[in-house]
PDB file of C-alpha atoms in Angstrom:
ATOM      1  CA  ALA A 294       0.000   0.000   0.000  1.00 54.00           C
ATOM      2  CA  GLN A 295       1.162   3.473  -0.808  1.00 59.00           C
ATOM      3  CA  SER A 296       1.120   5.559   2.355  1.00 85.00           C
ATOM      4  CA  VAL A 297       3.014   7.895   4.596  1.00 91.00           C
ATOM      5  CA  THR A 298       3.730   7.524   8.306  1.00 93.00           C
ATOM      6  CA  GLN A 299       4.421  10.299  10.745  1.00 94.00           C
ATOM      7  CA  LEU A 300       6.108   9.109  13.911  1.00 91.00           C
ATOM      8  CA  GLY A 301       4.929  10.963  16.979  1.00 91.00           C
ATOM      9  CA  SER A 302       1.497  12.537  17.046  1.00 92.00           C
ATOM     10  CA  HIS A 303       2.731  15.112  19.574  1.00 96.00           C
ATOM     11  CA  VAL A 304       6.153  16.720  19.788  1.00 97.00           C
ATOM     12  CA  SER A 305       7.243  19.313  22.339  1.00 97.00           C
ATOM     13  CA  VAL A 306      10.371  21.411  22.072  1.00 97.00           C
ATOM     14  CA  SER A 307      11.733  24.384  23.955  1.00 97.00           C
ATOM     15  CA  GLU A 308      11.913  27.723  22.232  1.00 97.00           C
ATOM     16  CA  GLY A 309      15.257  27.915  20.443  1.00 97.00           C
ATOM     17  CA  ALA A 310      15.711  24.144  20.301  1.00 98.00           C
ATOM     18  CA  LEU A 311      15.917  21.950  17.226  1.00 98.00           C
ATOM     19  CA  VAL A 312      12.639  20.860  15.657  1.00 98.00           C
ATOM     20  CA  LEU A 313      12.568  17.374  14.113  1.00 98.00           C
ATOM     21  CA  LEU A 314       9.346  15.939  12.731  1.00 98.00           C
ATOM     22  CA  ARG A 315       9.542  12.503  11.168  1.00 97.00           C
ATOM     23  CA  CYS A 316       7.956  11.228   7.979  1.00 96.00           C
ATOM     24  CA  ASN A 317       8.420   7.917   6.192  1.00 95.00           C
ATOM     25  CA  TYR A 318       6.797   6.823   2.962  1.00 92.00           C
ATOM     26  CA  SER A 319       6.227   3.311   1.694  1.00 88.00           C
ATOM     27  CA  SER A 320       6.595   2.691  -1.996  1.00 79.00           C
ATOM     28  CA  SER A 321       9.254   1.658  -4.430  1.00 76.00           C
ATOM     29  CA  VAL A 322       7.918   4.162  -6.949  1.00 81.00           C
ATOM     30  CA  PRO A 323       9.711   7.521  -6.881  1.00 82.00           C
ATOM     31  CA  PRO A 324       7.672   9.846  -4.683  1.00 87.00           C
ATOM     32  CA  TYR A 325       6.781  13.482  -4.658  1.00 91.00           C
ATOM     33  CA  LEU A 326       6.831  14.582  -1.003  1.00 93.00           C
ATOM     34  CA  PHE A 327       5.337  17.560   0.754  1.00 95.00           C
ATOM     35  CA  TRP A 328       5.162  19.106   4.203  1.00 97.00           C
ATOM     36  CA  TYR A 329       2.191  21.250   5.149  1.00 97.00           C
ATOM     37  CA  VAL A 330       1.448  23.301   8.260  1.00 97.00           C
ATOM     38  CA  GLN A 331      -2.013  23.922   9.694  1.00 96.00           C
ATOM     39  CA  TYR A 332      -2.960  26.488  12.299  1.00 94.00           C
ATOM     40  CA  PRO A 333      -6.195  26.011  14.271  1.00 89.00           C
ATOM     41  CA  ASN A 334      -9.354  26.251  12.188  1.00 87.00           C
ATOM     42  CA  GLN A 335      -7.424  27.060   9.030  1.00 92.00           C
ATOM     43  CA  GLY A 336      -6.522  25.294   5.826  1.00 94.00           C
ATOM     44  CA  LEU A 337      -3.167  23.710   5.103  1.00 95.00           C
ATOM     45  CA  GLN A 338      -0.241  25.810   3.922  1.00 96.00           C
ATOM     46  CA  LEU A 339       2.662  24.359   1.973  1.00 96.00           C
ATOM     47  CA  LEU A 340       6.002  24.490   3.808  1.00 97.00           C
ATOM     48  CA  LEU A 341       8.146  22.744   1.223  1.00 95.00           C
ATOM     49  CA  LYS A 342       8.136  20.047  -1.435  1.00 93.00           C
ATOM     50  CA  TYR A 343      10.429  17.457  -3.004  1.00 92.00           C
ATOM     51  CA  THR A 344       9.797  16.641  -6.654  1.00 85.00           C
ATOM     52  CA  SER A 345      12.982  14.769  -7.660  1.00 77.00           C
ATOM     53  CA  ALA A 346      15.334  17.736  -7.824  1.00 76.00           C
ATOM     54  CA  ALA A 347      17.723  18.512  -4.933  1.00 85.00           C
ATOM     55  CA  THR A 348      17.388  16.105  -2.016  1.00 89.00           C
ATOM     56  CA  LEU A 349      17.749  18.870   0.574  1.00 94.00           C
ATOM     57  CA  VAL A 350      14.774  21.133   0.267  1.00 95.00           C
ATOM     58  CA  LYS A 351      14.428  24.510   1.913  1.00 95.00           C
ATOM     59  CA  GLY A 352      11.016  25.900   2.694  1.00 95.00           C
ATOM     60  CA  ILE A 353       9.346  28.831   4.325  1.00 95.00           C
ATOM     61  CA  ASN A 354       9.799  29.984   7.917  1.00 94.00           C
ATOM     62  CA  GLY A 355      13.281  28.428   8.177  1.00 96.00           C
ATOM     63  CA  PHE A 356      12.162  24.828   7.707  1.00 97.00           C
ATOM     64  CA  GLU A 357      13.960  22.294   5.582  1.00 97.00           C
ATOM     65  CA  ALA A 358      13.678  18.598   4.805  1.00 97.00           C
ATOM     66  CA  GLU A 359      15.974  16.003   3.337  1.00 95.00           C
ATOM     67  CA  PHE A 360      14.832  13.221   1.032  1.00 94.00           C
ATOM     68  CA  LYS A 361      16.661   9.975   1.873  1.00 94.00           C
ATOM     69  CA  LYS A 362      15.752   7.226  -0.541  1.00 91.00           C
ATOM     70  CA  SER A 363      17.665   4.534   1.364  1.00 91.00           C
ATOM     71  CA  GLU A 364      15.633   5.292   4.481  1.00 93.00           C
ATOM     72  CA  THR A 365      12.388   6.158   2.644  1.00 93.00           C
ATOM     73  CA  SER A 366      12.268   9.252   4.794  1.00 95.00           C
ATOM     74  CA  PHE A 367      11.534  12.949   4.441  1.00 96.00           C
ATOM     75  CA  HIS A 368      12.002  14.410   7.925  1.00 97.00           C
ATOM     76  CA  LEU A 369      11.281  18.065   8.599  1.00 98.00           C
ATOM     77  CA  THR A 370      13.736  20.139  10.608  1.00 98.00           C
ATOM     78  CA  LYS A 371      14.241  23.656  11.856  1.00 98.00           C
ATOM     79  CA  PRO A 372      17.393  24.649  13.778  1.00 97.00           C
ATOM     80  CA  SER A 373      15.691  26.918  16.290  1.00 97.00           C
ATOM     81  CA  ALA A 374      12.031  26.716  17.266  1.00 97.00           C
ATOM     82  CA  HIS A 375       9.945  29.837  17.601  1.00 97.00           C
ATOM     83  CA  MET A 376       6.700  30.195  19.488  1.00 97.00           C
ATOM     84  CA  SER A 377       4.916  30.852  16.198  1.00 96.00           C
ATOM     85  CA  ASP A 378       5.895  27.361  14.972  1.00 97.00           C
ATOM     86  CA  ALA A 379       3.322  25.776  17.257  1.00 97.00           C
ATOM     87  CA  ALA A 380       0.877  24.122  14.861  1.00 96.00           C
ATOM     88  CA  GLU A 381      -0.116  20.826  13.244  1.00 96.00           C
ATOM     89  CA  TYR A 382       2.243  19.485  10.590  1.00 97.00           C
ATOM     90  CA  PHE A 383       1.301  17.054   7.854  1.00 96.00           C
ATOM     91  CA  CYS A 384       3.514  15.038   5.563  1.00 96.00           C
ATOM     92  CA  ALA A 385       2.008  14.067   2.207  1.00 94.00           C
ATOM     93  CA  VAL A 386       3.089  11.934  -0.723  1.00 91.00           C
ATOM     94  CA  THR A 387       1.973  11.379  -4.259  1.00 88.00           C
ATOM     95  CA  TYR A 388       3.381   9.228  -7.000  1.00 83.00           C
ATOM     96  CA  SER A 389       3.588   9.423 -10.733  1.00 74.00           C
ATOM     97  CA  ASN A 390       1.433   6.295 -11.064  1.00 70.00           C
ATOM     98  CA  THR A 391      -1.410   7.360  -8.764  1.00 68.00           C
ATOM     99  CA  GLY A 392      -2.898  10.043 -10.928  1.00 66.00           C
ATOM    100  CA  ASN A 393      -3.784  13.032  -8.793  1.00 72.00           C
ATOM    101  CA  GLN A 394      -4.245  11.296  -5.446  1.00 81.00           C
ATOM    102  CA  PHE A 395      -2.367  12.520  -2.412  1.00 87.00           C
ATOM    103  CA  TYR A 396      -1.760  10.466   0.714  1.00 89.00           C
ATOM    104  CA  PHE A 397      -1.508  12.343   4.011  1.00 92.00           C
ATOM    105  CA  GLY A 398       0.015  11.325   7.301  1.00 92.00           C
ATOM    106  CA  THR A 399      -2.034  11.597  10.465  1.00 92.00           C
ATOM    107  CA  GLY A 400      -0.223  14.749  11.508  1.00 94.00           C
ATOM    108  CA  THR A 401       2.145  15.850  14.260  1.00 96.00           C
ATOM    109  CA  SER A 402       1.137  18.518  16.714  1.00 96.00           C
ATOM    110  CA  LEU A 403       4.113  20.690  17.641  1.00 97.00           C
ATOM    111  CA  THR A 404       4.166  22.483  20.977  1.00 97.00           C
ATOM    112  CA  VAL A 405       6.832  25.099  21.657  1.00 97.00           C
ATOM    113  CA  ILE A 406       7.632  25.665  25.318  1.00 97.00           C
ATOM    114  CA  PRO A 407       8.781  29.161  26.267  1.00 95.00           C
TER     115      PRO A 407
ATOM    116  CA  ASP B1463      -5.491  37.474  -5.670  1.00 64.00           C
ATOM    117  CA  GLY B1464      -5.742  33.877  -6.780  1.00 71.00           C
ATOM    118  CA  GLY B1465      -6.865  31.261  -4.335  1.00 93.00           C
ATOM    119  CA  ILE B1466      -9.532  28.939  -3.075  1.00 96.00           C
ATOM    120  CA  THR B1467     -12.583  30.096  -1.212  1.00 96.00           C
ATOM    121  CA  GLN B1468     -14.855  27.990   0.906  1.00 96.00           C
ATOM    122  CA  SER B1469     -18.097  29.195   2.327  1.00 91.00           C
ATOM    123  CA  PRO B1470     -19.399  29.427   4.878  1.00 92.00           C
ATOM    124  CA  LYS B1471     -16.675  29.164   7.524  1.00 93.00           C
ATOM    125  CA  TYR B1472     -19.103  27.656  10.049  1.00 95.00           C
ATOM    126  CA  LEU B1473     -22.262  25.744   9.215  1.00 94.00           C
ATOM    127  CA  PHE B1474     -24.908  24.328  11.514  1.00 94.00           C
ATOM    128  CA  ARG B1475     -27.584  21.865  10.458  1.00 91.00           C
ATOM    129  CA  LYS B1476     -30.156  19.605  12.004  1.00 91.00           C
ATOM    130  CA  GLU B1477     -29.807  15.874  11.618  1.00 91.00           C
ATOM    131  CA  GLY B1478     -31.604  14.556   8.548  1.00 90.00           C
ATOM    132  CA  GLN B1479     -30.985  17.616   6.395  1.00 91.00           C
ATOM    133  CA  ASN B1480     -28.765  17.691   3.334  1.00 94.00           C
ATOM    134  CA  VAL B1481     -26.221  20.499   3.231  1.00 95.00           C
ATOM    135  CA  THR B1482     -23.984  21.777   0.437  1.00 96.00           C
ATOM    136  CA  LEU B1483     -20.515  23.164   1.035  1.00 97.00           C
ATOM    137  CA  SER B1484     -19.114  25.583  -1.502  1.00 97.00           C
ATOM    138  CA  CYS B1485     -15.617  25.499  -3.001  1.00 97.00           C
ATOM    139  CA  GLU B1486     -14.445  27.929  -5.670  1.00 97.00           C
ATOM    140  CA  GLN B1487     -10.988  28.448  -7.137  1.00 97.00           C
ATOM    141  CA  ASN B1488      -9.607  31.033  -9.551  1.00 96.00           C
ATOM    142  CA  LEU B1489      -6.226  29.375 -10.000  1.00 94.00           C
ATOM    143  CA  ASN B1490      -7.189  27.692 -13.280  1.00 93.00           C
ATOM    144  CA  HIS B1491      -6.386  24.320 -11.736  1.00 93.00           C
ATOM    145  CA  ASP B1492      -7.775  21.192 -13.336  1.00 92.00           C
ATOM    146  CA  ALA B1493      -7.888  18.945 -10.276  1.00 93.00           C
ATOM    147  CA  MET B1494      -9.986  19.587  -7.178  1.00 95.00           C
ATOM    148  CA  TYR B1495     -10.406  17.611  -3.965  1.00 96.00           C
ATOM    149  CA  TRP B1496     -12.568  17.327  -0.877  1.00 97.00           C
ATOM    150  CA  TYR B1497     -11.155  16.104   2.425  1.00 97.00           C
ATOM    151  CA  ARG B1498     -12.655  15.489   5.790  1.00 97.00           C
ATOM    152  CA  GLN B1499     -10.594  16.168   8.892  1.00 95.00           C
ATOM    153  CA  ASP B1500     -11.334  14.715  12.313  1.00 92.00           C
ATOM    154  CA  PRO B1501      -9.113  15.090  15.384  1.00 83.00           C
ATOM    155  CA  GLY B1502      -6.216  12.637  15.348  1.00 75.00           C
ATOM    156  CA  GLN B1503      -7.113  11.184  11.953  1.00 78.00           C
ATOM    157  CA  GLY B1504      -5.416  13.489   9.521  1.00 85.00           C
ATOM    158  CA  LEU B1505      -7.080  14.158   6.189  1.00 92.00           C
ATOM    159  CA  ARG B1506      -9.329  11.620   4.538  1.00 93.00           C
ATOM    160  CA  LEU B1507     -10.226  11.924   0.881  1.00 94.00           C
ATOM    161  CA  ILE B1508     -13.932  12.122   0.082  1.00 96.00           C
ATOM    162  CA  TYR B1509     -14.008  12.861  -3.650  1.00 96.00           C
ATOM    163  CA  TYR B1510     -11.701  14.281  -6.260  1.00 95.00           C
ATOM    164  CA  SER B1511     -12.108  15.551  -9.786  1.00 95.00           C
ATOM    165  CA  GLN B1512      -9.429  15.752 -12.438  1.00 91.00           C
ATOM    166  CA  ILE B1513     -11.482  17.477 -15.126  1.00 92.00           C
ATOM    167  CA  VAL B1514     -14.881  19.064 -15.578  1.00 94.00           C
ATOM    168  CA  ASN B1515     -17.824  16.640 -15.536  1.00 95.00           C
ATOM    169  CA  ASP B1516     -15.709  13.854 -14.097  1.00 94.00           C
ATOM    170  CA  PHE B1517     -15.011  12.845 -10.489  1.00 95.00           C
ATOM    171  CA  GLN B1518     -13.896   9.828  -8.518  1.00 94.00           C
ATOM    172  CA  LYS B1519     -14.728   8.484  -5.087  1.00 95.00           C
ATOM    173  CA  GLY B1520     -12.109   8.710  -2.416  1.00 93.00           C
ATOM    174  CA  ASP B1521     -11.739   6.601   0.700  1.00 91.00           C
ATOM    175  CA  ILE B1522     -14.882   7.822   2.479  1.00 95.00           C
ATOM    176  CA  ALA B1523     -17.384   8.789  -0.232  1.00 96.00           C
ATOM    177  CA  GLU B1524     -20.438   7.140   1.345  1.00 96.00           C
ATOM    178  CA  GLY B1525     -23.014   9.730   2.331  1.00 96.00           C
ATOM    179  CA  TYR B1526     -21.487  12.459   0.170  1.00 97.00           C
ATOM    180  CA  SER B1527     -22.034  13.665  -3.376  1.00 97.00           C
ATOM    181  CA  VAL B1528     -20.250  16.157  -5.637  1.00 98.00           C
ATOM    182  CA  SER B1529     -20.576  17.831  -9.005  1.00 97.00           C
ATOM    183  CA  ARG B1530     -18.070  19.471 -11.319  1.00 97.00           C
ATOM    184  CA  GLU B1531     -20.000  21.462 -13.877  1.00 97.00           C
ATOM    185  CA  LYS B1532     -17.431  24.256 -14.037  1.00 96.00           C
ATOM    186  CA  LYS B1533     -13.664  24.196 -13.726  1.00 96.00           C
ATOM    187  CA  GLU B1534     -13.790  26.754 -10.932  1.00 97.00           C
ATOM    188  CA  SER B1535     -16.373  25.073  -8.738  1.00 98.00           C
ATOM    189  CA  PHE B1536     -16.562  21.754  -6.882  1.00 98.00           C
ATOM    190  CA  PRO B1537     -19.447  21.766  -4.372  1.00 98.00           C
ATOM    191  CA  LEU B1538     -19.833  18.974  -1.830  1.00 97.00           C
ATOM    192  CA  THR B1539     -23.226  17.818  -0.573  1.00 97.00           C
ATOM    193  CA  VAL B1540     -23.353  16.087   2.768  1.00 96.00           C
ATOM    194  CA  THR B1541     -26.477  13.953   2.665  1.00 94.00           C
ATOM    195  CA  SER B1542     -28.611  12.642   5.493  1.00 90.00           C
ATOM    196  CA  ALA B1543     -27.085   9.229   4.799  1.00 88.00           C
ATOM    197  CA  GLN B1544     -23.757  10.335   6.243  1.00 89.00           C
ATOM    198  CA  LYS B1545     -23.686   8.845   9.736  1.00 89.00           C
ATOM    199  CA  ASN B1546     -21.286  11.277  11.421  1.00 92.00           C
ATOM    200  CA  PRO B1547     -21.193  14.471   9.361  1.00 94.00           C
ATOM    201  CA  THR B1548     -19.815  16.783  12.035  1.00 95.00           C
ATOM    202  CA  ALA B1549     -16.246  17.563  10.939  1.00 96.00           C
ATOM    203  CA  PHE B1550     -13.908  20.084   9.384  1.00 96.00           C
ATOM    204  CA  TYR B1551     -14.083  19.962   5.577  1.00 97.00           C
ATOM    205  CA  LEU B1552     -11.221  21.083   3.388  1.00 97.00           C
ATOM    206  CA  CYS B1553     -11.245  21.758  -0.331  1.00 97.00           C
ATOM    207  CA  ALA B1554      -8.042  21.730  -2.377  1.00 96.00           C
ATOM    208  CA  SER B1555      -6.943  22.147  -5.960  1.00 95.00           C
ATOM    209  CA  ARG B1556      -3.887  21.197  -7.954  1.00 92.00           C
ATOM    210  CA  LYS B1557      -2.375  22.402 -11.189  1.00 86.00           C
ATOM    211  CA  GLY B1558      -0.917  19.113 -12.334  1.00 78.00           C
ATOM    212  CA  ARG B1559       1.099  16.050 -11.531  1.00 71.00           C
ATOM    213  CA  ASP B1560       4.320  17.740 -10.436  1.00 69.00           C
ATOM    214  CA  TYR B1561       2.629  20.293  -8.274  1.00 81.00           C
ATOM    215  CA  GLU B1562       1.378  20.660  -4.740  1.00 89.00           C
ATOM    216  CA  GLN B1563      -2.205  20.971  -3.587  1.00 93.00           C
ATOM    217  CA  TYR B1564      -3.522  24.369  -2.576  1.00 94.00           C
ATOM    218  CA  PHE B1565      -6.044  24.406   0.243  1.00 96.00           C
ATOM    219  CA  GLY B1566      -9.012  26.554   1.076  1.00 97.00           C
ATOM    220  CA  PRO B1567      -9.649  27.841   4.612  1.00 96.00           C
ATOM    221  CA  GLY B1568     -12.108  25.055   5.430  1.00 96.00           C
ATOM    222  CA  THR B1569     -15.722  24.782   6.565  1.00 97.00           C
ATOM    223  CA  ARG B1570     -16.599  23.491  10.013  1.00 95.00           C
ATOM    224  CA  LEU B1571     -19.896  21.632   9.840  1.00 96.00           C
ATOM    225  CA  THR B1572     -21.827  20.838  12.985  1.00 95.00           C
ATOM    226  CA  VAL B1573     -24.884  18.606  12.783  1.00 93.00           C
ATOM    227  CA  THR B1574     -27.095  18.197  15.837  1.00 91.00           C
TER     228      THR B1574
END
């Protein structure tokens, strides 16, 4: 089955600490990978995407993610957490052979402790 | 500004009534999607449409219906057959295969 797994439904970090949110996909077909952020009662906003170009992808708000084919991973990182980073984060994947379907992880809620 | 609009933001209905959620986009995107979001369950696909007058069921289509008469519009009807309709509904669109989905602001439906 083609899917994406986010490890850790809740992550807490101190302000200024490293943020690491994990995402693994499961398919042998080359993926397109995305990270989205959602603030309460709002839609999803794209943070960054991997579409087979550079494996290290930089996004908005200081976030970046690295595509590692050998680990089937696309973890999201930010060197220094800010209070405004507190939100829900979703990893998503699509494949060239699935038409227009996206597959979303169950989300990780990030709490930033002052 | 280009984007996706969903209306209304909050919607309240009595059990047994059908309700239609609006989704409009002016991004000239071919593909459009409807998702349902419940706490702790991420996004679940209800329906999607790749072109006008064509749409496909997603993972949880039972109790829902859609139409795609215009490229810009993809309304979702929540019917009385949907057992647990209270949820946050998100509409999205996509330009093409190599591109991300763009999301609307969502509609929170409460059925009592």
